Each structure stands twice: as structure tokens, then as C-alpha cells.
Tab-separated table of C-alpha atoms in Angstrom:
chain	number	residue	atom	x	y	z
A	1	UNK	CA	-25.962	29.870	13.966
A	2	UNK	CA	-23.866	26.705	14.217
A	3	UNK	CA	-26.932	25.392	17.050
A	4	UNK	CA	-29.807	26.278	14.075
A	5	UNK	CA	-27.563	24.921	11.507
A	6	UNK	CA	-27.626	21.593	13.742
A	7	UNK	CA	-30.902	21.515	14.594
A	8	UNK	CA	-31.907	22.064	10.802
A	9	UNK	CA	-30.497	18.662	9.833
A	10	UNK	CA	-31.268	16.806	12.563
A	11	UNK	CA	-35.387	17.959	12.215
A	12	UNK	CA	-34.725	17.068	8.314
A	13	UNK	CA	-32.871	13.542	8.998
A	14	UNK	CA	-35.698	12.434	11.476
A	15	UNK	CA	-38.871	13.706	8.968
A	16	UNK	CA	-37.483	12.080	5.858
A	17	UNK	CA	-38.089	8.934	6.826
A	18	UNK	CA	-41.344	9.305	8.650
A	19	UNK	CA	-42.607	12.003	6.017
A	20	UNK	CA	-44.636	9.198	3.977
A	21	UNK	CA	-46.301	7.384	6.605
A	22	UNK	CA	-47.558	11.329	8.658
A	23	UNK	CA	-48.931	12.263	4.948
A	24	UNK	CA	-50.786	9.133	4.468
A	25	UNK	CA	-52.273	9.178	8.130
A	26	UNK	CA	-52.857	13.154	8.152
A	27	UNK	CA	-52.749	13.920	4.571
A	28	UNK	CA	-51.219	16.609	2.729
A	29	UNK	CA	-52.854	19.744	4.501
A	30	UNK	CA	-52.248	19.013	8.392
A	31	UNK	CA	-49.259	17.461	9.608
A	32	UNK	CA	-46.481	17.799	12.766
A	33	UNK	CA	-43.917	15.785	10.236
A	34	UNK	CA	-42.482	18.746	8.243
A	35	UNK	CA	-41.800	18.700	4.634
A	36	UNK	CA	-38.277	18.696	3.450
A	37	UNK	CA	-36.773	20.051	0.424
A	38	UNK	CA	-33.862	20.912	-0.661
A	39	UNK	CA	-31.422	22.557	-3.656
A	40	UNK	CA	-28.179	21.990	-5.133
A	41	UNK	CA	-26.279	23.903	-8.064
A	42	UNK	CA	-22.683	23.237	-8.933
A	43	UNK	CA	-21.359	25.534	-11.875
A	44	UNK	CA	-18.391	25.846	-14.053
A	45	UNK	CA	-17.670	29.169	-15.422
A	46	UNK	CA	-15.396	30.602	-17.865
A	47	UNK	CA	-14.490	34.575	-18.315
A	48	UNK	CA	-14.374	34.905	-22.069
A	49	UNK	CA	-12.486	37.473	-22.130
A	50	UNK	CA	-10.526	37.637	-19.208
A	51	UNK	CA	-9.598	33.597	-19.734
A	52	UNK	CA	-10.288	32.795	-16.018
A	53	UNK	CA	-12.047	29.919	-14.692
A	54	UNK	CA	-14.059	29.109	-11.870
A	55	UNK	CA	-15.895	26.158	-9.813
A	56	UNK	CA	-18.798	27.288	-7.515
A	57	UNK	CA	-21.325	25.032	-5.070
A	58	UNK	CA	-23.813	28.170	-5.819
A	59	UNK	CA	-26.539	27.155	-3.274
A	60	UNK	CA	-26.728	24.022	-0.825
A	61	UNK	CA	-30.134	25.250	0.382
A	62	UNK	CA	-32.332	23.132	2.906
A	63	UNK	CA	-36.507	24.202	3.409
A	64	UNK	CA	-38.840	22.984	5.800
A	65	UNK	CA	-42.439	24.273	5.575
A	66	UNK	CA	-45.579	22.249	7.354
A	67	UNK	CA	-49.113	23.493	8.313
A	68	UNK	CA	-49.744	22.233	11.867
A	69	UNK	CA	-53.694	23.359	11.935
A	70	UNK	CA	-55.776	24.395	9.245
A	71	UNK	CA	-55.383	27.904	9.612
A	72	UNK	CA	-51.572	28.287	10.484
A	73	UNK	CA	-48.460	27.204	8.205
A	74	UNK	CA	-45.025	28.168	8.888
A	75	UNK	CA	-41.436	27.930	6.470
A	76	UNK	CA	-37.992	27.588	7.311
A	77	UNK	CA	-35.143	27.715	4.807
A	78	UNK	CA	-31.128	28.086	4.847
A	79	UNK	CA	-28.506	28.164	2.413
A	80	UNK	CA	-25.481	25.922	3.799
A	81	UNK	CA	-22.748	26.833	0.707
A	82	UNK	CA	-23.626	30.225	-0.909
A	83	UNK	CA	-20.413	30.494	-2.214
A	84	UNK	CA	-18.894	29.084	0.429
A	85	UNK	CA	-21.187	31.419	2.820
A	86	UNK	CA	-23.585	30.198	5.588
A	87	UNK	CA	-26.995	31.892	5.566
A	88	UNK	CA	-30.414	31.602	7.143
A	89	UNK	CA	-32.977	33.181	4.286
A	90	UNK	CA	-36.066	32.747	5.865
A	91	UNK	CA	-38.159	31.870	8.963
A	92	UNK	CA	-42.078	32.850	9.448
A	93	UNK	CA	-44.890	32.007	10.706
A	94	UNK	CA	-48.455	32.613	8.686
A	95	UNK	CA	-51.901	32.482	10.173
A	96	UNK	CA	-55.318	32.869	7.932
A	97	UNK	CA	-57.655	35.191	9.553
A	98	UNK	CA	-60.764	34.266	7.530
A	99	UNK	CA	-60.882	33.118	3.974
A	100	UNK	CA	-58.759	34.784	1.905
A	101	UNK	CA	-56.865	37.031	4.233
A	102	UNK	CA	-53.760	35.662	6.235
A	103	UNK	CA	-50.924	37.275	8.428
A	104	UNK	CA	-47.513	36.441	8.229
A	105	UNK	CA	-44.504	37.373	10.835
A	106	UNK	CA	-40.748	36.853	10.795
A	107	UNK	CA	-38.061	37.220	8.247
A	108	UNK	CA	-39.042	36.781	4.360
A	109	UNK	CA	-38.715	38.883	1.188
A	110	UNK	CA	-40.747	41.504	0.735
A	111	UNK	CA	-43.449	41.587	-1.276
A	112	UNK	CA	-42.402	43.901	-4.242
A	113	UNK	CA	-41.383	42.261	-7.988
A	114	UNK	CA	-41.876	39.058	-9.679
A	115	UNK	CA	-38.395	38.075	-10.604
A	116	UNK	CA	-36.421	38.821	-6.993
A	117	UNK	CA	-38.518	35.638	-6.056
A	118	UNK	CA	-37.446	33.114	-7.570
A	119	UNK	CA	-35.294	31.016	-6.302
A	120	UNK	CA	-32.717	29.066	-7.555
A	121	UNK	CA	-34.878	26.135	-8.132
A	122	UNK	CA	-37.204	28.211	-10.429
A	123	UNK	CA	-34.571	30.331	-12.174
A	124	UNK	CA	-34.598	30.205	-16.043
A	125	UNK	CA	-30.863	31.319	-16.334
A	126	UNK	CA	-27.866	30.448	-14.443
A	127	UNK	CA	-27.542	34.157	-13.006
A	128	UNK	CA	-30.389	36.223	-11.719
A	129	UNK	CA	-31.053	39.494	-13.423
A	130	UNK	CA	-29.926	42.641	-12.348
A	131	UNK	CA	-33.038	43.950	-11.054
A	132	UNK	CA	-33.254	40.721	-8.972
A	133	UNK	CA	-29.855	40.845	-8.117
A	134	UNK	CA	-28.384	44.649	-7.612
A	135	UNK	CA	-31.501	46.666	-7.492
A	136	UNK	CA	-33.986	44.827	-5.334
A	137	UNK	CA	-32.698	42.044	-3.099
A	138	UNK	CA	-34.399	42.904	-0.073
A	139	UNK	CA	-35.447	39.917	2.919
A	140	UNK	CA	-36.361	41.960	6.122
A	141	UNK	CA	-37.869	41.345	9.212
A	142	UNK	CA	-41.454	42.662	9.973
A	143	UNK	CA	-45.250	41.891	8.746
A	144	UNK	CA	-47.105	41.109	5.989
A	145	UNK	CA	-50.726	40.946	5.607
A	146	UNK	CA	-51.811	39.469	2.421
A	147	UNK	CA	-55.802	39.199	0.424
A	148	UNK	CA	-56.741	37.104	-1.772
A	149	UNK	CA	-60.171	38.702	-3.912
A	150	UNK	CA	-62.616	35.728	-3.611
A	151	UNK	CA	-64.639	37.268	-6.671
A	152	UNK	CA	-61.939	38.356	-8.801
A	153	UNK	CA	-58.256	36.643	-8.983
A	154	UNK	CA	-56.418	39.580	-7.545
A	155	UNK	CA	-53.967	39.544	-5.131
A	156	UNK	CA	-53.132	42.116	-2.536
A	157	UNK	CA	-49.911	42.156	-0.092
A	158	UNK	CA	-48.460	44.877	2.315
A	159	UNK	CA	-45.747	44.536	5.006
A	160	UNK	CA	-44.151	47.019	7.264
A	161	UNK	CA	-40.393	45.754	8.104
A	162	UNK	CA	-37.201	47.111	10.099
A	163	UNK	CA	-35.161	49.180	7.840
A	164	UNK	CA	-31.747	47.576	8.996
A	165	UNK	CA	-30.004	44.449	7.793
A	166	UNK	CA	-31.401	40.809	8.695
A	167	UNK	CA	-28.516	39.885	10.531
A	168	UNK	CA	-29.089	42.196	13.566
A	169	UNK	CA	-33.031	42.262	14.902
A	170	UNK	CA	-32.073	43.790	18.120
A	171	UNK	CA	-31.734	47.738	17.091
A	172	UNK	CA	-34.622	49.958	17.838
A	173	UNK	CA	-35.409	52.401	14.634
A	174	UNK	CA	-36.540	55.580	14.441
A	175	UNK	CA	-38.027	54.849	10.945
A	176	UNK	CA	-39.320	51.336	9.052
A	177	UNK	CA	-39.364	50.048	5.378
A	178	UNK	CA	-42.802	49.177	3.443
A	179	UNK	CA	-43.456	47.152	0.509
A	180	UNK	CA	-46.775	46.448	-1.552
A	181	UNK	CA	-47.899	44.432	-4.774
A	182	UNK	CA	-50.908	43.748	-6.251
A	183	UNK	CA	-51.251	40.842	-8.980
A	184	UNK	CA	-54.113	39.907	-11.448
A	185	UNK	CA	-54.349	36.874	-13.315
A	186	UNK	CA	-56.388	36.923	-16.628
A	187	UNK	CA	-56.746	33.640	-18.637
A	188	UNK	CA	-53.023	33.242	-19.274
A	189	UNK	CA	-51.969	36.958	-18.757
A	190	UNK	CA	-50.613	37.880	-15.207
A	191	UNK	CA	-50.052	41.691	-14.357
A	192	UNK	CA	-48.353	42.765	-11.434
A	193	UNK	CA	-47.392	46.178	-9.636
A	194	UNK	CA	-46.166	47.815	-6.479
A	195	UNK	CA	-44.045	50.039	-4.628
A	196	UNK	CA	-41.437	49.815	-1.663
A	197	UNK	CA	-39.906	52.215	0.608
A	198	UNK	CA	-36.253	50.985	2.140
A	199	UNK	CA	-34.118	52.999	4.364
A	200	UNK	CA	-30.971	50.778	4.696
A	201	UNK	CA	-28.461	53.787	5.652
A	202	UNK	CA	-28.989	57.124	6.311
A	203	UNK	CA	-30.780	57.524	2.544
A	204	UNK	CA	-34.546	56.212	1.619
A	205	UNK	CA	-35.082	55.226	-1.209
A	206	UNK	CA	-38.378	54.267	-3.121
A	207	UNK	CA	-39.153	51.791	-5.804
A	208	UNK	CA	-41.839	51.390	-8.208
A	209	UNK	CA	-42.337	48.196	-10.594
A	210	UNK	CA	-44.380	46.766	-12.963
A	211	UNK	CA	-44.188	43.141	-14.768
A	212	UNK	CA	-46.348	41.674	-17.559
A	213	UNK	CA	-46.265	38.113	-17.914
A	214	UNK	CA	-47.725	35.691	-20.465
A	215	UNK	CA	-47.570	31.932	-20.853
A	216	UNK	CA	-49.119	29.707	-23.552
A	217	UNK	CA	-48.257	26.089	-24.223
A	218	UNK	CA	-44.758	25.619	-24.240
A	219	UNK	CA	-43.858	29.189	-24.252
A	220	UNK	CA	-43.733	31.714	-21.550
A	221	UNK	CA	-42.311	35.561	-21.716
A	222	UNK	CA	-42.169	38.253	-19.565
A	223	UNK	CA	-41.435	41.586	-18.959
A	224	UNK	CA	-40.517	43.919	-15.669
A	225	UNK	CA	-39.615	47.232	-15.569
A	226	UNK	CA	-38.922	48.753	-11.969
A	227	UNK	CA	-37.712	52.735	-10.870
A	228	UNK	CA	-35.907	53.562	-7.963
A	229	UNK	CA	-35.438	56.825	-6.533
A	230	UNK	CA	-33.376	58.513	-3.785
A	231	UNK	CA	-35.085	61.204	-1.063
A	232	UNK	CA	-33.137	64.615	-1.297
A	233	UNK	CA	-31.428	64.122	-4.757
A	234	UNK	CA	-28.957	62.354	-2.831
A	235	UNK	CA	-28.050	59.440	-5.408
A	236	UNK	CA	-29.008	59.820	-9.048
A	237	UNK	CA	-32.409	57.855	-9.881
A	238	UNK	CA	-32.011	54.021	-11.273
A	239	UNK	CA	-34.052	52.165	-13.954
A	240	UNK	CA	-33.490	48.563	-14.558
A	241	UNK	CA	-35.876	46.424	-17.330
A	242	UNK	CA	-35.767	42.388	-17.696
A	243	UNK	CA	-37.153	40.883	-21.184
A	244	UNK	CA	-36.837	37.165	-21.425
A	245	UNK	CA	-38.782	33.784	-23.009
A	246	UNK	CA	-38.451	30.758	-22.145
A	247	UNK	CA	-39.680	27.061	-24.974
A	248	UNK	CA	-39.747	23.643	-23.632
A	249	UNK	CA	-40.636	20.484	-25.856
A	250	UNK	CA	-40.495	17.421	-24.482
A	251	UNK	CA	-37.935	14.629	-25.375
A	252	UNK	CA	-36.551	11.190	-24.978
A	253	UNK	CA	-32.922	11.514	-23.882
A	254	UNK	CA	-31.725	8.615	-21.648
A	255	UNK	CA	-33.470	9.844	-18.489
A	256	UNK	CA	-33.800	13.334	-20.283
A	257	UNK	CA	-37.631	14.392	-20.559
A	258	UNK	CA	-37.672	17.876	-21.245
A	259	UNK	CA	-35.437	20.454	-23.189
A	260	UNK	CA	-35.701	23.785	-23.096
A	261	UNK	CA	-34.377	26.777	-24.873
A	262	UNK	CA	-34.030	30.250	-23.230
A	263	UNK	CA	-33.548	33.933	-24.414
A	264	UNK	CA	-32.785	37.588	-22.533
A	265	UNK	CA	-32.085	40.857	-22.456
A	266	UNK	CA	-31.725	42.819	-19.479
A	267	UNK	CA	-30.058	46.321	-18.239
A	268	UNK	CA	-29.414	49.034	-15.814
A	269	UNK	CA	-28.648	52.545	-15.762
A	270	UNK	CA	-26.094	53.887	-12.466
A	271	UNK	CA	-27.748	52.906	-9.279
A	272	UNK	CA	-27.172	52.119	-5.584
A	273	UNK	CA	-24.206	54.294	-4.849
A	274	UNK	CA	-24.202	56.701	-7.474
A	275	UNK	CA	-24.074	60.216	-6.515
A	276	UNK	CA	-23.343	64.126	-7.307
A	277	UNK	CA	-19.711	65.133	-6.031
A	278	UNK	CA	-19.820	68.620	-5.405
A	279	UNK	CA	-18.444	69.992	-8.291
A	280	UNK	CA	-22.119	68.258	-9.575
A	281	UNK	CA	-20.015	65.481	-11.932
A	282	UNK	CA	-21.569	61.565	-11.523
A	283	UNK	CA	-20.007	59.830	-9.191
A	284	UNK	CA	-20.581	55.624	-9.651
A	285	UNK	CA	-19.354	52.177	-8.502
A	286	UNK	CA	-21.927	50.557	-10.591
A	287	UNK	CA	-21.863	52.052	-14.611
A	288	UNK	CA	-24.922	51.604	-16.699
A	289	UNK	CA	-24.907	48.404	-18.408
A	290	UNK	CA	-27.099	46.238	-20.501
A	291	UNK	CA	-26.344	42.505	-20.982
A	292	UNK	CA	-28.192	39.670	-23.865
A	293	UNK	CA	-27.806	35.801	-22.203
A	294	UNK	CA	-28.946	33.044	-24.403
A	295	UNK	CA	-29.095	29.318	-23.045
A	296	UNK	CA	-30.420	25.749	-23.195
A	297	UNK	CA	-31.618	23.226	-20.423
A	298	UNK	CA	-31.841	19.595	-20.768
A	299	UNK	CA	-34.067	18.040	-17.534
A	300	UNK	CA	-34.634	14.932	-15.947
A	301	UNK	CA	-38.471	15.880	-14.440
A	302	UNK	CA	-40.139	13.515	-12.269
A	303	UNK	CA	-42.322	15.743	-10.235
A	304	UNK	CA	-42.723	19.569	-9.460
A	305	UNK	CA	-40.044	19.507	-6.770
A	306	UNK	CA	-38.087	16.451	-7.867
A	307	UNK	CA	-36.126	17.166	-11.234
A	308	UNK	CA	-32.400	17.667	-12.478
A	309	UNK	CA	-31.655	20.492	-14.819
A	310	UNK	CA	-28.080	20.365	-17.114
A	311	UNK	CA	-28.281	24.330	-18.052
A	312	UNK	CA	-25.396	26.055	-20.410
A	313	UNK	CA	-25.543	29.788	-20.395
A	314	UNK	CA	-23.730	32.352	-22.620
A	315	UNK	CA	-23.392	36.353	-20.790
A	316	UNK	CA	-22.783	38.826	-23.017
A	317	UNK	CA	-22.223	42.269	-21.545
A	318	UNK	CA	-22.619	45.898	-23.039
A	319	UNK	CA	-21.638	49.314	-21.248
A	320	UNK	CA	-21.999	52.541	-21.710
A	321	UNK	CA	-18.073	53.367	-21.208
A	322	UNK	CA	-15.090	52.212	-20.799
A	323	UNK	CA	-15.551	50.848	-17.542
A	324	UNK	CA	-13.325	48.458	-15.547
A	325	UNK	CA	-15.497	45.427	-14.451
A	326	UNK	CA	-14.280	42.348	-13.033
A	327	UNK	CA	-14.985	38.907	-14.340
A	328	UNK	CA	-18.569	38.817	-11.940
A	329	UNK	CA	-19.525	42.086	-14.384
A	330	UNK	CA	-17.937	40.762	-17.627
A	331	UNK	CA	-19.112	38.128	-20.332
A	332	UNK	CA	-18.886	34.472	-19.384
A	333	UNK	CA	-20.283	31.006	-20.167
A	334	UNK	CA	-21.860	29.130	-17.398
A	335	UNK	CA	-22.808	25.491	-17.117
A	336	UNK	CA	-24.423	24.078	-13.852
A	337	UNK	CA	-26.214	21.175	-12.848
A	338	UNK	CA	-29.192	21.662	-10.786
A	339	UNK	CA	-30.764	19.155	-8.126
A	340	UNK	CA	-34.126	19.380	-6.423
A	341	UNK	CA	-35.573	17.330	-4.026
């Protein structure tokens, strides 16, 4: 890790500078010179009602993504602080077979839901939702073959991965993980739907989603819905929903250009590791919970991958019970600045 981690910034100290001159020689589509980009969120939190405080560098994360032919692109990315955690995310290499229809190998999310991929760059609220989060947060490593519908703007992706964690690709497996999605963009209507099979234990479990999204002008809202269910009645099934919109207006703030106002309401029922004892009584570490977040985000916005957001998020949670949750599961108030470059 510590050699990647090296070689990572050494590949994105030696293309920064050079990075102008390859993409005026080559332009944009072919280059050796790699492009380099790069995320940074600090936060301040606050427990409301737990009165604890907290400082956080969230993410530190470092891309590099190029196309070396006309056919054949590749991505690299790392997060350096998450939460004070080292990880590699993603590394893959893609290949177009013929016009719309490209294969892609190495480690990546799989293709199943619209919110679990964003990342923190092109997150509306400080803190993901909770089917992003809890219920499907799934990189792997396998294969993905993906089509775009020359004659109709659908797209089609399917990938068969290993089942195990992403930190081990050496284990040989008696059984693999599949995910699928389909999306179809209609003037300014996009649908999307698929399914995913995961078998990270000795349980498989199967998920189902569906997401309606609509933007107009300075407004976009959205809506995702996904089901997840256990083989063998072995856990009890899990639904989680995500509801939010999003305004922007632009403004003249100092270096301020945009502001942006942001609304949501999102839930879950049980999931992950709930189960039946024997006696048949629920048995959960994760109680059924719904949660409404409200915020605001002044930017500075010079390009798509160049901006600074100042975002101020308020969390307020809602459970079923009386459960005992921790400050992470309780209402807070978040601000965070955000840096892209």
C-alpha cells in the first residue's frame, strides 16, 4: 500500500505540470499525461443532543483517469484521510469493443443504484443516505460489460464480481456476486432500475431498486426506492427510500457564484444483521429509522471539476423505538468546506 500510495503522488506531481502542454499537443481524448483530480472535505459537527463535538478531514481523495488510444481508458483513485483511514477505491481498465459497447476489468462499484455513486464531490448533503451508505455500498472486483442503445438513450450494464471483500483478491470462491442496471433518459426525466446478487458471508442476499429522477432549470428532485432480501429467511427483508430536491440561483458573494438550498427525507426499516432468534423474536443491530436533513450551500464555481462548496447541514433523526444510537445515528448539524480540483 505504502509503495502505491508513493507512486500515486509522484505520477500526480510529475503530470500536473506537464498536463497543459500533452492536452494542447494530443488534445483532450488521447493522451500518456494522465489527468489529475482531486477532493477535500473538512467538517465540523455538533451532536445536538448528545452536546459532543467533532473535527473530521472526511475524504483526501486523489484520481487519475487518461485514455491512452481511442478505444481504451483506464481510472485510478484513492482516498488518503477517510477518517483518518487509508484506502484504494478504485483501479480499472475499460476497452470499447465497437461503438457503444465497452468492457471494463478491475475493482469499481457495481453497477446497481443512482445515489451509492456519487461521490463526495457530487454529494448534495454532507452525509450520504442510508441506502448509499448501510444498504448498498458495494466496490468489488470482477467485470462489467456495459451498452449504450445507439437509437434510443438507454443504458445497459452487467458485471459478475468475487463475492469477498476488496481487500483480499487472492481467495478462490465457490460462488460470485452480480449486479445490473438499466437507465433511460427522456427529455429531462431519467429512470433507472436493476438488481444485484452479493454473497459477502455465508448469506446471499438480493437487491432490487428503482430511482426516478427529474431536473428542470434550477431545480432537480429525485426519488429511489431499493429492496433487499435474504436467501433462506435467514435475516428479515430491508426497504430503504431516499426523497430529496435540490434549488440553485446564482449570486454575487465576494467570490461566491452560486447558492443553493437543499431538502430530504430518507429511511430504513431493520436490515443487514437482523435476524429471527429461535424463540422467532427480531433480533437487530440496526432499528428502523427515518431521518428529514435540510441544508444550504454557498459555492465558489469556476469549472465542472474546479469549485469550493461552504455546505451547513441540519440531521434530524426519527425511530421506531427507543433505541440506543450513538452520536453517528443521532441528530447533528454539519458544516464542511469542500475543495475540488
Amino acid at each position: 500500500m505504502n509503495k502505491f500510495i508513493t507512486s500515486l503522488l509522484t505520477i500526480a506531481c510529475a503530470a500536473l505540470p506537464l498536463a497543459p502542454e500533452a492536452s494542447a499537443a494530443t488534445g483532450d481524448s488521447i493522451s500518456y499525461i494522465p489527468k489529475v483530480h482531486g477532493t477535500l472535505r473538512g467538517r465540523f459537527e455538533v451532536a445536538t443532543r448528545h452536546g459532543d463535538y467533532r473535527f473530521q478531514l472526511r475524504n483526501a481523495r486523489v484520481s487519475l483517469a487518461g485514455n491512452i488510444a481511442p478505444a481504451i481508458d483506464y481510472f485510478l483513485q484513492a482516498d488518503f484521510c477517510d477518517r483518518g483511514s487509508i484506502k484504494f477505491l478504485d483501479g480499472w481498465v475499460r476497452m470499447k469493443i465497437t461503438d457503444g459497447v465497452a468492457i471494463q476489468a478491475g475493482q469499481f462499484r457495481m453497477p446497481f443504484g443512482v445515489d451509492p455513486f456519487r461521490g463526495p464531490h457530487t454529494y448534495f448533503f454532507a452525509n450520504r443516505s442510508f441506502l448509499g451508505n448501510q444498504v448498498c455500498n458495494y466496490r468489488a472486483v470482477g467485470g462489467k460489460i456495459s451498452y449504450a442503445v445507439p437509437s434510443i438513450p438507454l443504458t445497459v450494464e452487467a458485471g459478475v464480481f468475487n463475492p469477498g471483500k476488496i481487500g483480499d483478491h487472492t481467495p478462490w470462491n465457490s460462488s460470485l456476486a452480480y449486479a445490473a442496471k438499466a437507465t433511460y433518459t427522456i427529455h429531462n426525466v431519467k429512470l433507472s432500475a436493476g438488481m444485484m446478487s452479493i454473497s459477502p458471508d455465508s448469506v446471499r442476499s438480493n437487491l432490487i431498486y428503482g430511482c426516478l429522477s427529474w431536473s428542470a432549470g434550477r431545480w432537480i428532485v429525485e426519488g429511489e426506492y431499493m429492496y433487499k432480501h435474504y436467501t433462506h429467511s435467514r435475516h428479515v427483508p430491508a426497504h430503504a427510500y431516499n426523497i430529496f430536491a435540490d434549488y440553485h440561483m446564482p449570486i454575487k458573494a465576494g467570490f461566491f457564484n452560486r447558492l443553493s438550498f437543499q431538502g430530504r427525507f430518507d429511511g430504513m426499516t431493520s436490515h443487514s444483521s437482523c435476524r429471527r432468534s429461535d424463540s422467532g423474536h427480531l433480533m437487530t443491530d440496526h432499528p428502523r429509522r427515518n431521518r428529514i436533513t435540510v441544508g444550504s450551500t454557498i459555492s465558489y464555481i469556476r469549472t465542472k471539476n474546479m469549485f469550493l462548496d461552504l455546505r451547513v447541514n441540519y440531521e434530524k433523526y426519527f425511530y421506531s423505538s427507543h433505541a440506543t444510537v450513538n452520536p453517528d445515528s443521532d441528530d447533528k448539524a454539519v458544516v464542511e468546506l469542500v475543495l475540488r480540483f
